[in-house]
Amino acid sequence: MRFNPEKQISTEKAFTESLVKLGGKYKNFVILSANVAAPLGLAAFDKEHPDRHFPFGNSLRAMIAAASGFVVRGKIPFLCGYGISVTGRGWDSIRNYLSATPLNVKIVGIHAGILNSQEGATHQPLEDIALMRSIPGMKVVCPADAEEAKKAVEVMMLDYGPTYLRLMHLPLPNLYDKEYKFVFGKGNIYKSGTDVCIFAIGTTMHTALDAAEILERKGKSVMVVNMSSIAPFDEDLVVECAKAVNHVVTVEDHQIIGGLGSAVCETLATHYPMKVLRLGMNGFAESGKVDDVYRKYGLDGVGIAEKIESATK
Amino acid sequence: MATIESFVEHLRFLEKTSVRLRIDLLRMLHNAQSGHLGGSLSVVEMLVALYYGQLPRGQVMRYDPEKPGSEEQDYFVLSKGHASPALYTVLADLEFFDKEELADFRQVNSMLQAYPSKKIPGITLCSGSPAFGFAGAVGLAMALKAERQPWNVFCLVGDGELQDGQFWEAVLLAHHYKLDNLIVLVDYNGLQMDGSLRTTVTVEPIADKFEGFGWKSIHVIDGHNFEDLLIGIERGLEIQRRPTVLICRTVKGKGVAFAEGKASYHAEVLSDQEMSAALPALEAQLKSYNHPS
């Protein structure tokens, strides 16, 4: 796949467009932002919906706590920050005070994964899913394209409870059209197959599809399943797909511990024990051009295909 | 409160209420055999001033126990959540919930959890980790400002919370957003779990710090004196376009002679023997209010 395709927008941009569009319909949500108003383009929201966006600068921990105060007045805060810090720096507050007594807050982490390549290891959130998924009741969603991001935001508007939305800064190719429905707790079989099933999220949906193409040219039949709703997790679908193939693979732009790979393994260990090949990060990455970083850490289509080939020989 | 006499009478009522609540508080903690004694005793007068106090303009805090969760009221946030026993005795006394609940504090299946929870009638938001409740109160005051609503937010913080970085983030924000609807009371008893603040990590000079951050700071020389507290609060309510902090000098363990000023009673409960020394003293004090000599 090609990163940054023309005429496509990132899940981050799609998020902002949704908020601008939905701001008139849903008057109760507010945006709290921790130094991400510029990258998210929130000026567009300010113009349409004054007095509903509160910049917190780098006062991120105070922002997380302040959200609980906005909830007292019946507001639904969207807490926007960099994925690395909004999940990590205020984790105990998110756990203790936004989730233990569940508040209707939406945490939005941007610049996720090694896709945020040139910023380097300190700025690449790779444990955010693990941190959020381990909190009881927290919903976690990682959309794979702009359309899915928009649909997820719409669902979040009507849903109750703490939620983590994981967003990416680079435009991704379109996977879905306007008819697509996002549902919490539901996965989506994007492409069917009979030999290998790849479960993926976000950007790796695209590189998994590239890998499927390579493998199919070599005679393998590959299913690709989008597990964008990581919590709640579609366990039934995972078991159903695993039963339909010989090999199960997970791919994520996240550590292989605690994220999608773990969720699939937990599911299969309980309901349908089988070997799982987990692909993703198992350490820290570095600065570099996005194609180079994805290639080096084996998250591009070629890398994924190679690992699947050698594991399924 | 038209006359000096009625003001004096009101002060006497507040003092008596404090003694009465201290007795409830000691019984509750002794019964639970768990909970924070010292820092609960140091905030009793501040809570009583907020919940029972009257100013020439009316109630210090405008609220109605019949309508917990109402959107038309002032708010209170106990940022030093470990002083929950003091707040619970106040809320029970005001009939936000049944007084019998106090007997189950910190027990399994009880409503009264160790730290304030939103599930308890009268509790505004969950708190307990240093500075979280304060930053939450700042968020609440921001929301009220944006709504152009006239309600105030009162927040009680422990002096040890000033050692937390998040605290100063929120101080910065309260100034930036010109939160004159926010009044913060610092329970400056000078002691924390590890000992005195001065030897642990000093937070002095507190007033200068707040002033430097653009706040109005007011010294309350004696945080157990209702005249000082009410005058300080009244001045705070008059300040416009910036938040106010009342730095209230208090004594940890106040009202239990042998625990006063001792960090060791931060999270210590009283033994039966200590109870039999502490309770009669307070009961005698209460009696003196009932039968003034």
Coordinates of C-alpha atoms in Angstrom, one line a residue:
Chain A
M1 CA 0.0 0.0 0.0
R2 CA 1.0 3.6 -0.4
F3 CA 1.0 5.8 2.6
N4 CA -0.4 9.2 2.1
P5 CA -2.5 8.6 -1.0
E6 CA -3.9 11.6 -2.7
K7 CA -7.5 12.6 -2.0
Q8 CA -7.7 10.6 1.2
I9 CA -7.7 11.9 4.7
S10 CA -6.2 10.6 7.9
T11 CA -8.3 9.2 10.7
E12 CA -7.3 12.3 12.7
K13 CA -8.7 14.6 10.1
A14 CA -11.8 12.5 9.8
F15 CA -12.3 12.8 13.6
T16 CA -12.2 16.6 13.5
E17 CA -14.5 16.7 10.5
S18 CA -17.0 14.6 12.4
L19 CA -16.9 16.8 15.5
V20 CA -17.5 19.9 13.4
K21 CA -20.4 18.2 11.6
L22 CA -21.9 16.7 14.7
G23 CA -21.4 19.7 17.0
G24 CA -24.8 21.2 16.0
K25 CA -26.7 17.9 16.5
Y26 CA -25.0 17.0 19.8
K27 CA -24.7 20.1 21.9
N28 CA -23.4 18.4 25.0
F29 CA -19.9 17.3 24.0
V30 CA -16.9 19.5 24.6
I31 CA -13.3 19.2 23.5
L32 CA -10.4 19.4 26.0
S33 CA -7.1 19.5 24.1
A34 CA -3.5 19.0 25.3
N35 CA -1.4 20.8 22.7
V36 CA -3.0 19.0 19.8
A37 CA -5.4 21.8 18.6
A38 CA -3.0 22.6 15.6
P39 CA -2.4 19.0 14.4
L40 CA -6.1 18.2 14.7
G41 CA -7.1 21.4 13.0
L42 CA -9.5 22.2 15.8
A43 CA -9.8 25.9 14.7
A44 CA -12.5 24.6 12.3
F45 CA -14.5 23.4 15.3
D46 CA -13.9 26.7 17.3
K47 CA -15.3 28.7 14.3
E48 CA -18.5 26.7 14.2
H49 CA -19.0 25.9 17.9
P50 CA -17.6 28.7 20.1
D51 CA -17.1 28.1 23.9
R52 CA -16.9 24.3 23.5
H53 CA -13.2 23.7 23.1
F54 CA -10.9 24.2 26.0
P55 CA -7.1 24.2 25.4
F56 CA -5.0 22.9 28.2
G57 CA -1.6 23.3 26.6
N58 CA 0.8 20.8 28.1
S59 CA -1.2 20.6 31.4
L60 CA -2.2 17.1 30.4
R61 CA -2.7 15.5 33.8
A62 CA -4.8 18.4 34.9
M63 CA -6.9 18.0 31.7
I64 CA -7.7 14.4 32.6
A65 CA -8.8 15.3 36.1
A66 CA -10.7 18.4 34.8
A67 CA -12.7 16.2 32.6
S68 CA -14.4 14.8 35.7
G69 CA -15.5 18.3 36.5
F70 CA -17.0 18.9 33.1
V71 CA -19.0 15.6 33.5
V72 CA -20.6 17.1 36.7
R73 CA -22.2 19.7 34.4
G74 CA -23.5 17.0 32.0
K75 CA -20.9 17.5 29.4
I76 CA -19.3 14.7 27.4
P77 CA -15.6 15.6 27.2
F78 CA -13.4 14.5 24.3
L79 CA -9.9 14.5 25.8
C80 CA -7.5 14.9 23.0
G81 CA -3.8 14.4 23.4
Y82 CA -0.9 12.6 21.9
G83 CA -1.5 8.8 22.2
I84 CA 1.8 8.4 24.0
S85 CA 1.0 10.8 26.9
V86 CA -2.8 10.9 27.1
T87 CA -2.8 7.2 27.9
G88 CA 0.5 7.0 29.8
R89 CA 0.9 10.1 31.8
G90 CA -2.5 10.2 33.3
W91 CA -3.2 6.5 33.5
D92 CA -3.9 6.2 37.2
S93 CA -6.4 9.1 36.9
I94 CA -8.1 7.5 33.9
R95 CA -8.3 4.2 35.9
N96 CA -9.4 5.6 39.2
Y97 CA -11.5 8.5 38.4
L98 CA -12.8 8.2 34.9
S99 CA -13.4 4.4 34.8
A100 CA -13.8 2.9 38.3
T101 CA -17.1 4.8 38.5
P102 CA -17.5 5.0 34.8
L103 CA -17.9 8.5 33.4
N104 CA -19.0 9.3 29.9
V105 CA -15.6 10.5 28.6
K106 CA -13.9 9.9 25.3
I107 CA -10.1 9.8 25.3
V108 CA -8.6 10.5 21.9
G109 CA -4.9 9.6 21.3
I110 CA -3.3 10.9 18.1
H111 CA -0.1 10.1 16.2
A112 CA -0.3 6.4 17.1
G113 CA 2.1 3.7 16.3
I114 CA 5.4 3.6 14.5
L115 CA 3.5 5.3 11.7
N116 CA 4.5 8.4 13.6
S117 CA 7.8 7.4 12.3
Q118 CA 10.1 10.4 12.0
E119 CA 9.3 11.6 15.6
G120 CA 11.2 8.5 16.9
A121 CA 10.7 6.0 19.7
T122 CA 9.7 8.5 22.4
H123 CA 6.8 9.8 20.3
Q124 CA 5.5 6.4 19.0
P125 CA 2.7 5.1 21.2
L126 CA 3.0 1.3 21.1
E127 CA 1.5 0.4 24.5
D128 CA -1.5 2.6 24.5
I129 CA -3.9 -0.2 23.6
A130 CA -2.5 -2.4 26.3
L131 CA -2.8 0.4 28.9
M132 CA -6.4 1.1 28.0
R133 CA -7.6 -2.4 27.3
S134 CA -6.6 -3.5 30.7
I135 CA -9.0 -1.1 32.4
P136 CA -12.3 -2.8 33.1
G137 CA -15.1 -1.3 31.1
M138 CA -12.9 0.9 28.9
K139 CA -13.8 0.6 25.2
V140 CA -11.0 0.7 22.7
V141 CA -11.3 1.4 19.0
C142 CA -8.7 1.8 16.3
P143 CA -10.2 2.7 13.0
A144 CA -8.6 1.6 9.7
D145 CA -9.7 4.4 7.5
A146 CA -11.4 7.8 7.5
E147 CA -14.8 6.4 7.0
E148 CA -14.5 4.0 9.8
A149 CA -13.2 6.8 12.1
K150 CA -16.3 8.9 11.2
K151 CA -18.6 6.0 11.9
A152 CA -16.9 5.3 15.2
V153 CA -17.2 8.9 16.3
E154 CA -20.9 8.9 15.5
V155 CA -21.4 5.7 17.6
M156 CA -19.4 7.2 20.4
M157 CA -21.7 10.2 20.6
L158 CA -24.6 8.0 21.5
D159 CA -22.7 5.4 23.5
Y160 CA -22.1 5.8 27.3
G161 CA -18.9 5.2 29.1
P162 CA -15.1 5.7 28.9
T163 CA -13.7 5.0 25.5
Y164 CA -10.3 5.2 23.9
L165 CA -10.1 6.2 20.2
R166 CA -6.7 5.5 18.6
L167 CA -5.9 7.8 15.6
M168 CA -3.2 8.0 13.0
H169 CA -1.8 11.1 11.4
L170 CA -1.2 9.9 7.8
P171 CA -4.0 9.5 5.2
L172 CA -4.8 5.8 4.5
P173 CA -6.5 4.3 1.5
N174 CA -10.2 3.9 1.7
L175 CA -11.5 0.6 2.8
Y176 CA -15.1 1.4 3.5
D177 CA -17.9 3.5 1.9
K178 CA -20.7 5.4 3.5
E179 CA -22.8 2.3 3.9
Y180 CA -20.3 0.8 6.4
K181 CA -21.6 0.4 10.0
F182 CA -19.3 0.5 12.9
V183 CA -20.5 -1.5 16.0
F184 CA -18.7 -1.8 19.3
G185 CA -17.8 -5.4 19.9
K186 CA -18.0 -6.4 16.2
G187 CA -15.2 -7.3 13.9
N188 CA -15.5 -7.1 10.1
I189 CA -14.4 -9.8 7.7
Y190 CA -13.0 -7.6 5.0
K191 CA -11.8 -10.4 2.7
S192 CA -12.5 -14.1 3.0
G193 CA -10.0 -17.0 2.6
T194 CA -9.5 -20.6 3.7
D195 CA -5.9 -21.1 4.6
V196 CA -4.6 -18.2 6.6
C197 CA -6.6 -15.6 8.7
I198 CA -4.9 -12.3 9.5
F199 CA -6.5 -10.2 12.2
A200 CA -5.5 -6.6 11.9
I201 CA -6.2 -3.1 13.1
G202 CA -5.7 0.5 11.8
T203 CA -2.8 0.8 9.4
T204 CA -2.0 -2.9 9.5
M205 CA -5.3 -3.6 7.8
H206 CA -3.7 -2.1 4.8
T207 CA -0.4 -3.9 5.0
A208 CA -2.2 -7.1 5.8
L209 CA -4.1 -6.7 2.6
D210 CA -0.8 -6.2 0.7
A211 CA 0.5 -9.3 2.3
A212 CA -2.6 -11.3 1.4
E213 CA -2.1 -10.2 -2.2
I214 CA 1.5 -11.4 -2.2
L215 CA 0.6 -14.7 -0.6
E216 CA -2.4 -15.3 -2.9
R217 CA -0.1 -14.9 -5.9
K218 CA 1.8 -17.9 -4.4
G219 CA -1.3 -20.0 -4.1
K220 CA -2.4 -19.3 -0.5
S221 CA -6.0 -18.3 0.4
V222 CA -6.0 -15.5 2.9
M223 CA -8.7 -14.0 5.0
V224 CA -8.3 -10.5 6.4
V225 CA -10.4 -9.4 9.4
N226 CA -10.6 -5.9 10.8
M227 CA -10.8 -6.0 14.6
S228 CA -11.1 -2.2 15.1
S229 CA -13.2 -2.7 18.2
I230 CA -10.5 -4.1 20.5
A231 CA -12.6 -3.7 23.5
P232 CA -15.2 -5.0 23.7
F233 CA -13.7 -7.7 21.5
D234 CA -15.6 -9.9 19.0
E235 CA -14.6 -13.2 20.4
D236 CA -17.2 -15.1 18.5
L237 CA -15.9 -13.9 15.2
V238 CA -12.3 -14.7 16.2
V239 CA -13.3 -18.3 17.0
E240 CA -15.4 -18.6 13.9
C241 CA -12.6 -17.4 11.6
A242 CA -10.0 -19.5 13.4
K243 CA -12.2 -22.6 12.7
A244 CA -12.3 -21.8 9.0
V245 CA -8.6 -21.7 8.4
N246 CA -5.3 -23.5 9.1
H247 CA -3.3 -20.6 10.4
V248 CA -4.1 -17.6 12.5
V249 CA -2.0 -14.4 12.4
T250 CA -2.3 -11.0 14.1
V251 CA -0.7 -7.8 12.9
E252 CA -0.6 -4.5 14.7
D253 CA 1.3 -1.3 14.9
H254 CA 1.6 -1.8 18.6
Q255 CA 3.6 -4.1 20.9
I256 CA 2.7 -7.7 20.5
I257 CA 2.1 -7.8 24.3
G258 CA -1.2 -6.5 25.5
G259 CA -2.8 -5.5 22.2
L260 CA -4.6 -7.2 19.4
G261 CA -2.3 -10.2 19.4
S262 CA -3.0 -10.8 23.1
A263 CA -6.7 -10.3 22.7
V264 CA -6.8 -13.0 20.0
C265 CA -4.6 -15.4 22.0
E266 CA -6.7 -14.9 25.1
T267 CA -9.8 -15.7 23.1
L268 CA -8.4 -18.8 21.4
A269 CA -6.7 -20.1 24.5
T270 CA -10.1 -20.2 26.1
H271 CA -12.4 -21.2 23.3
Y272 CA -10.4 -22.9 20.5
P273 CA -6.7 -23.5 21.4
M274 CA -4.3 -23.2 18.4
K275 CA -1.0 -21.7 17.5
V276 CA -1.1 -18.0 16.7
L277 CA 1.6 -16.0 14.9
R278 CA 1.7 -12.5 16.4
L279 CA 3.3 -9.8 14.3
G280 CA 3.9 -6.3 15.5
M281 CA 6.4 -4.5 17.7
N282 CA 8.5 -6.3 20.3
G283 CA 10.7 -3.4 21.4
F284 CA 11.2 0.2 20.5
A285 CA 11.6 1.7 17.1
E286 CA 13.4 4.8 15.8
S287 CA 13.2 7.8 13.6
G288 CA 12.9 7.3 9.9
K289 CA 10.7 7.7 6.8
V290 CA 7.5 5.8 7.3
D291 CA 8.1 3.3 4.5
D292 CA 11.6 2.6 5.8
V293 CA 10.5 2.2 9.4
Y294 CA 7.6 -0.1 8.4
R295 CA 10.0 -2.2 6.3
K296 CA 12.7 -2.4 9.0
Y297 CA 10.2 -3.6 11.6
G298 CA 8.4 -6.0 9.3
L299 CA 5.0 -4.3 9.3
D300 CA 4.9 -3.7 5.5
G301 CA 3.1 -6.1 3.2
V302 CA 6.4 -7.8 2.1
G303 CA 7.5 -8.3 5.7
I304 CA 4.2 -9.7 6.9
A305 CA 4.0 -12.1 3.9
E306 CA 7.6 -13.3 4.5
K307 CA 6.9 -14.1 8.1
I308 CA 3.6 -15.8 7.3
E309 CA 5.3 -17.9 4.6
S310 CA 8.1 -19.1 6.8
A311 CA 5.7 -19.9 9.7
T312 CA 3.3 -21.8 7.5
K313 CA 5.7 -23.9 5.5
Chain B
M1 CA -27.9 38.0 60.7
A2 CA -28.8 41.6 61.3
T3 CA -27.1 42.1 64.6
I4 CA -23.7 41.4 66.3
E5 CA -25.6 39.3 68.8
S6 CA -27.0 37.0 66.2
F7 CA -23.6 36.7 64.5
V8 CA -22.1 35.7 67.9
E9 CA -24.9 33.2 68.3
H10 CA -24.3 31.8 64.8
L11 CA -20.6 31.3 65.6
R12 CA -21.5 29.5 68.7
F13 CA -23.9 27.3 66.7
L14 CA -21.0 26.5 64.3
E15 CA -18.7 25.6 67.1
K16 CA -21.1 23.4 68.7
T17 CA -21.8 21.6 65.4
S18 CA -18.1 21.0 65.0
V19 CA -17.9 19.3 68.4
R20 CA -20.9 17.2 67.7
L21 CA -19.5 16.1 64.3
R22 CA -16.1 15.3 65.9
I23 CA -17.9 12.8 68.2
D24 CA -19.6 11.2 65.2
L25 CA -16.3 11.1 63.4
L26 CA -14.4 9.4 66.2
R27 CA -17.1 6.8 66.6
M28 CA -17.1 6.1 62.9
L29 CA -13.4 5.6 62.6
H30 CA -13.1 3.6 65.8
N31 CA -15.9 1.4 64.5
A32 CA -14.2 0.9 61.2
Q33 CA -10.8 0.4 62.8
S34 CA -9.5 2.0 59.6
G35 CA -9.3 5.5 58.1
H36 CA -7.5 8.8 58.3
L37 CA -7.9 10.5 61.7
G38 CA -5.5 13.4 61.8
G39 CA -6.4 15.1 58.5
S40 CA -10.1 14.5 59.1
L41 CA -10.0 16.3 62.4
S42 CA -8.2 19.2 60.9
V43 CA -10.9 20.0 58.3
V44 CA -14.0 19.9 60.5
E45 CA -14.3 23.6 61.0
M46 CA -13.7 24.3 57.3
L47 CA -16.5 21.9 56.3
V48 CA -18.8 23.3 58.9
A49 CA -18.2 26.8 57.7
L50 CA -19.0 25.8 54.1
Y51 CA -22.0 23.6 54.8
Y52 CA -23.6 25.4 57.8
G53 CA -22.2 28.9 57.6
Q54 CA -24.2 32.0 56.9
L55 CA -22.9 35.3 55.5
P56 CA -24.8 38.6 55.2
R57 CA -25.5 37.5 51.5
G58 CA -27.0 34.2 52.7
Q59 CA -25.8 30.6 52.9
V60 CA -22.0 30.2 52.3
M61 CA -22.7 27.3 50.0
R62 CA -26.1 27.2 48.2
Y63 CA -27.3 23.7 48.2
D64 CA -30.3 21.5 49.0
P65 CA -29.8 18.0 50.6
E66 CA -33.2 17.2 49.1
K67 CA -31.8 17.6 45.7
P68 CA -28.3 16.1 45.5
G69 CA -27.0 16.3 41.9
S70 CA -29.1 19.4 41.1
E71 CA -27.6 21.6 38.4
E72 CA -28.6 24.7 40.3
Q73 CA -26.3 24.8 43.3
D74 CA -22.8 25.5 44.5
Y75 CA -20.4 22.6 44.5
F76 CA -18.0 21.2 47.0
V77 CA -15.0 19.1 46.1
L78 CA -13.0 17.3 48.8
S79 CA -9.6 17.0 47.0
K80 CA -7.9 15.6 50.1
G81 CA -10.1 12.5 49.7
H82 CA -8.6 10.8 52.7
A83 CA -10.5 13.2 54.9
S84 CA -13.7 11.5 53.7
P85 CA -14.8 10.6 57.2
A86 CA -15.2 14.3 58.1
L87 CA -17.2 14.9 54.9
Y88 CA -19.4 11.8 55.4
T89 CA -20.3 12.9 59.0
V90 CA -21.3 16.3 57.6
L91 CA -23.4 14.8 54.8
A92 CA -25.1 12.3 57.1
D93 CA -25.8 15.1 59.6
L94 CA -27.4 17.1 56.8
E95 CA -29.4 14.0 55.8
F96 CA -28.0 13.6 52.4
F97 CA -28.1 9.9 53.4
D98 CA -29.1 7.9 56.5
K99 CA -26.7 8.4 59.5
E100 CA -26.6 4.6 60.0
E101 CA -24.5 4.4 56.9
L102 CA -21.6 5.8 59.0
A103 CA -21.4 2.5 60.9
D104 CA -20.4 0.6 57.7
F105 CA -17.6 3.0 56.6
R106 CA -14.9 1.0 54.7
Q107 CA -16.7 -2.3 55.1
V108 CA -17.6 -4.7 52.4
N109 CA -20.9 -3.9 50.6
S110 CA -21.1 -0.4 52.1
M111 CA -21.9 2.8 50.3
L112 CA -19.3 4.7 52.2
Q113 CA -16.1 3.8 50.4
A114 CA -12.7 4.8 51.8
Y115 CA -12.5 7.7 49.3
P116 CA -15.3 9.9 48.1
S117 CA -17.3 8.3 45.3
K118 CA -19.9 9.8 43.0
K119 CA -22.2 7.0 44.0
I120 CA -22.7 8.7 47.4
P121 CA -25.4 11.4 47.6
G122 CA -23.8 14.8 48.0
I123 CA -20.4 13.8 46.6
T124 CA -19.6 15.9 43.5
L125 CA -16.8 13.9 42.1
C126 CA -14.5 11.0 42.9
S127 CA -11.2 12.0 44.5
G128 CA -8.4 10.8 46.7
S129 CA -5.2 10.8 44.6
P130 CA -3.2 14.0 45.3
A131 CA -4.4 17.0 43.2
F132 CA -7.0 15.0 41.2
G133 CA -10.0 16.5 43.0
F134 CA -8.6 20.0 42.8
A135 CA -8.0 19.7 39.0
G136 CA -11.5 18.2 38.7
A137 CA -12.9 21.3 40.6
V138 CA -11.0 23.5 38.1
G139 CA -12.7 21.7 35.2
L140 CA -16.1 22.1 36.9
A141 CA -15.5 25.8 37.4
M142 CA -14.4 26.1 33.7
A143 CA -17.6 24.4 32.6
L144 CA -19.7 26.7 34.8
K145 CA -18.0 29.8 33.4
A146 CA -18.5 28.6 29.8
E147 CA -22.2 28.1 30.6
R148 CA -22.3 31.5 32.2
Q149 CA -23.9 30.0 35.3
P150 CA -23.6 31.8 38.7
W151 CA -22.7 28.8 40.8
N152 CA -19.5 28.6 42.8
V153 CA -17.1 25.8 43.3
F154 CA -15.5 25.3 46.8
C155 CA -12.5 23.0 47.0
L156 CA -10.7 21.8 50.1
V157 CA -7.1 20.6 49.5
G158 CA -4.5 19.2 51.7
D159 CA -1.1 21.0 52.0
G160 CA 0.7 17.8 50.9
E161 CA -1.2 18.0 47.6
L162 CA 0.9 21.1 46.7
Q163 CA 3.8 18.7 46.2
D164 CA 2.1 17.1 43.2
G165 CA 2.9 18.5 39.7
Q166 CA -0.7 18.2 38.5
F167 CA -1.7 20.6 41.3
W168 CA 0.3 23.4 39.7
E169 CA -1.0 22.6 36.2
A170 CA -4.4 23.2 37.6
V171 CA -3.4 26.4 39.4
L172 CA -2.1 27.7 36.1
L173 CA -5.3 26.8 34.3
A174 CA -7.6 28.4 37.0
H175 CA -5.7 31.7 36.5
H176 CA -5.8 31.4 32.7
Y177 CA -9.5 30.9 32.6
K178 CA -10.1 33.6 35.2
L179 CA -12.0 31.3 37.5
D180 CA -13.4 33.8 40.1
N181 CA -16.1 31.2 40.8
L182 CA -13.5 29.0 42.4
I183 CA -12.5 29.2 46.1
V184 CA -9.9 26.9 47.4
L185 CA -9.2 26.2 51.0
V186 CA -5.8 24.8 51.9
D187 CA -5.8 22.7 55.0
Y188 CA -2.3 23.9 56.1
N189 CA -1.6 21.6 59.1
G190 CA 2.0 21.2 58.0
L191 CA 2.1 17.4 58.4
Q192 CA 1.8 14.5 55.9
M193 CA 2.2 10.7 56.0
D194 CA 6.0 10.9 56.1
G195 CA 6.2 13.7 58.7
S196 CA 6.4 17.4 58.5
L197 CA 6.2 19.1 55.2
R198 CA 9.1 21.3 56.1
T199 CA 11.4 18.3 56.4
T200 CA 9.8 16.2 53.6
V201 CA 9.4 18.7 50.8
T202 CA 8.5 22.3 51.8
V203 CA 5.7 24.0 50.0
E204 CA 6.5 27.4 51.5
P205 CA 6.0 30.2 50.6
I206 CA 2.5 29.2 49.8
A207 CA 0.8 32.6 49.4
D208 CA 3.6 33.9 47.2
K209 CA 3.4 30.9 45.0
F210 CA -0.3 31.4 44.4
E211 CA 0.1 35.2 44.0
G212 CA 2.8 34.5 41.5
F213 CA 0.4 32.3 39.5
G214 CA -2.1 35.2 39.5
W215 CA -4.4 34.1 42.3
K216 CA -5.7 36.1 45.2
S217 CA -4.4 34.5 48.4
I218 CA -5.9 35.1 51.8
H219 CA -4.4 34.1 55.1
V220 CA -6.8 32.5 57.6
I221 CA -4.7 32.7 60.7
D222 CA -6.8 30.0 62.5
G223 CA -8.5 27.5 60.4
H224 CA -10.5 26.4 63.4
N225 CA -11.9 29.9 64.1
F226 CA -15.2 30.5 62.4
E227 CA -14.9 34.3 62.4
D228 CA -11.6 34.0 60.5
L229 CA -13.0 31.4 58.1
L230 CA -16.2 33.3 57.3
I231 CA -14.5 36.6 56.8
G232 CA -11.9 34.9 54.6
I233 CA -14.6 33.2 52.5
E234 CA -16.6 36.4 52.2
R235 CA -13.6 38.3 50.9
G236 CA -12.9 35.4 48.5
L237 CA -16.4 35.6 47.1
E238 CA -15.9 39.3 46.3
I239 CA -12.8 38.8 44.2
Q240 CA -13.4 39.1 40.5
R241 CA -11.6 37.8 37.4
R242 CA -9.3 35.5 39.4
P243 CA -9.4 32.5 41.7
T244 CA -9.0 32.7 45.4
V245 CA -7.1 30.5 47.8
L246 CA -7.6 30.6 51.6
I247 CA -4.5 29.4 53.3
C248 CA -6.0 28.0 56.6
R249 CA -3.6 27.3 59.4
T250 CA -4.9 24.2 61.2
V251 CA -3.8 21.6 63.6
K252 CA -3.7 18.0 62.6
G253 CA -5.7 15.8 65.0
K254 CA -7.6 18.9 66.3
G255 CA -9.9 18.2 69.2
V256 CA -8.2 15.0 70.4
A257 CA -5.5 16.5 72.7
F258 CA -3.0 13.7 72.6
A259 CA -3.2 13.4 68.7
E260 CA -2.9 17.1 68.0
G261 CA 0.1 18.1 65.8
K262 CA 1.3 14.5 65.4
A263 CA 1.9 13.0 62.0
S264 CA 1.7 9.5 63.5
Y265 CA -2.1 9.9 63.7
H266 CA -2.3 10.6 59.9
A267 CA -3.8 7.1 59.2
E268 CA -3.9 5.7 62.7
V269 CA -7.1 4.7 64.5
L270 CA -7.7 5.1 68.2
S271 CA -7.4 2.2 70.6
D272 CA -10.2 1.6 73.0
Q273 CA -8.1 3.2 75.7
E274 CA -7.5 6.3 73.6
M275 CA -11.2 6.5 72.7
S276 CA -12.1 6.5 76.4
A277 CA -9.8 9.5 76.8
A278 CA -10.9 11.4 73.7
L279 CA -14.7 11.0 73.8
P280 CA -15.5 12.2 77.3
A281 CA -13.5 15.4 76.6
L282 CA -15.6 16.2 73.5
E283 CA -18.8 15.2 75.3
A284 CA -18.0 17.5 78.1
Q285 CA -17.4 20.3 75.6
L286 CA -20.7 19.6 73.9
K287 CA -22.5 19.7 77.2
S288 CA -21.0 23.2 77.9
Y289 CA -22.7 24.4 74.7
N290 CA -26.0 23.0 75.8
H291 CA -25.8 24.4 79.2
P292 CA -23.7 27.6 79.0
S293 CA -22.5 28.7 82.4

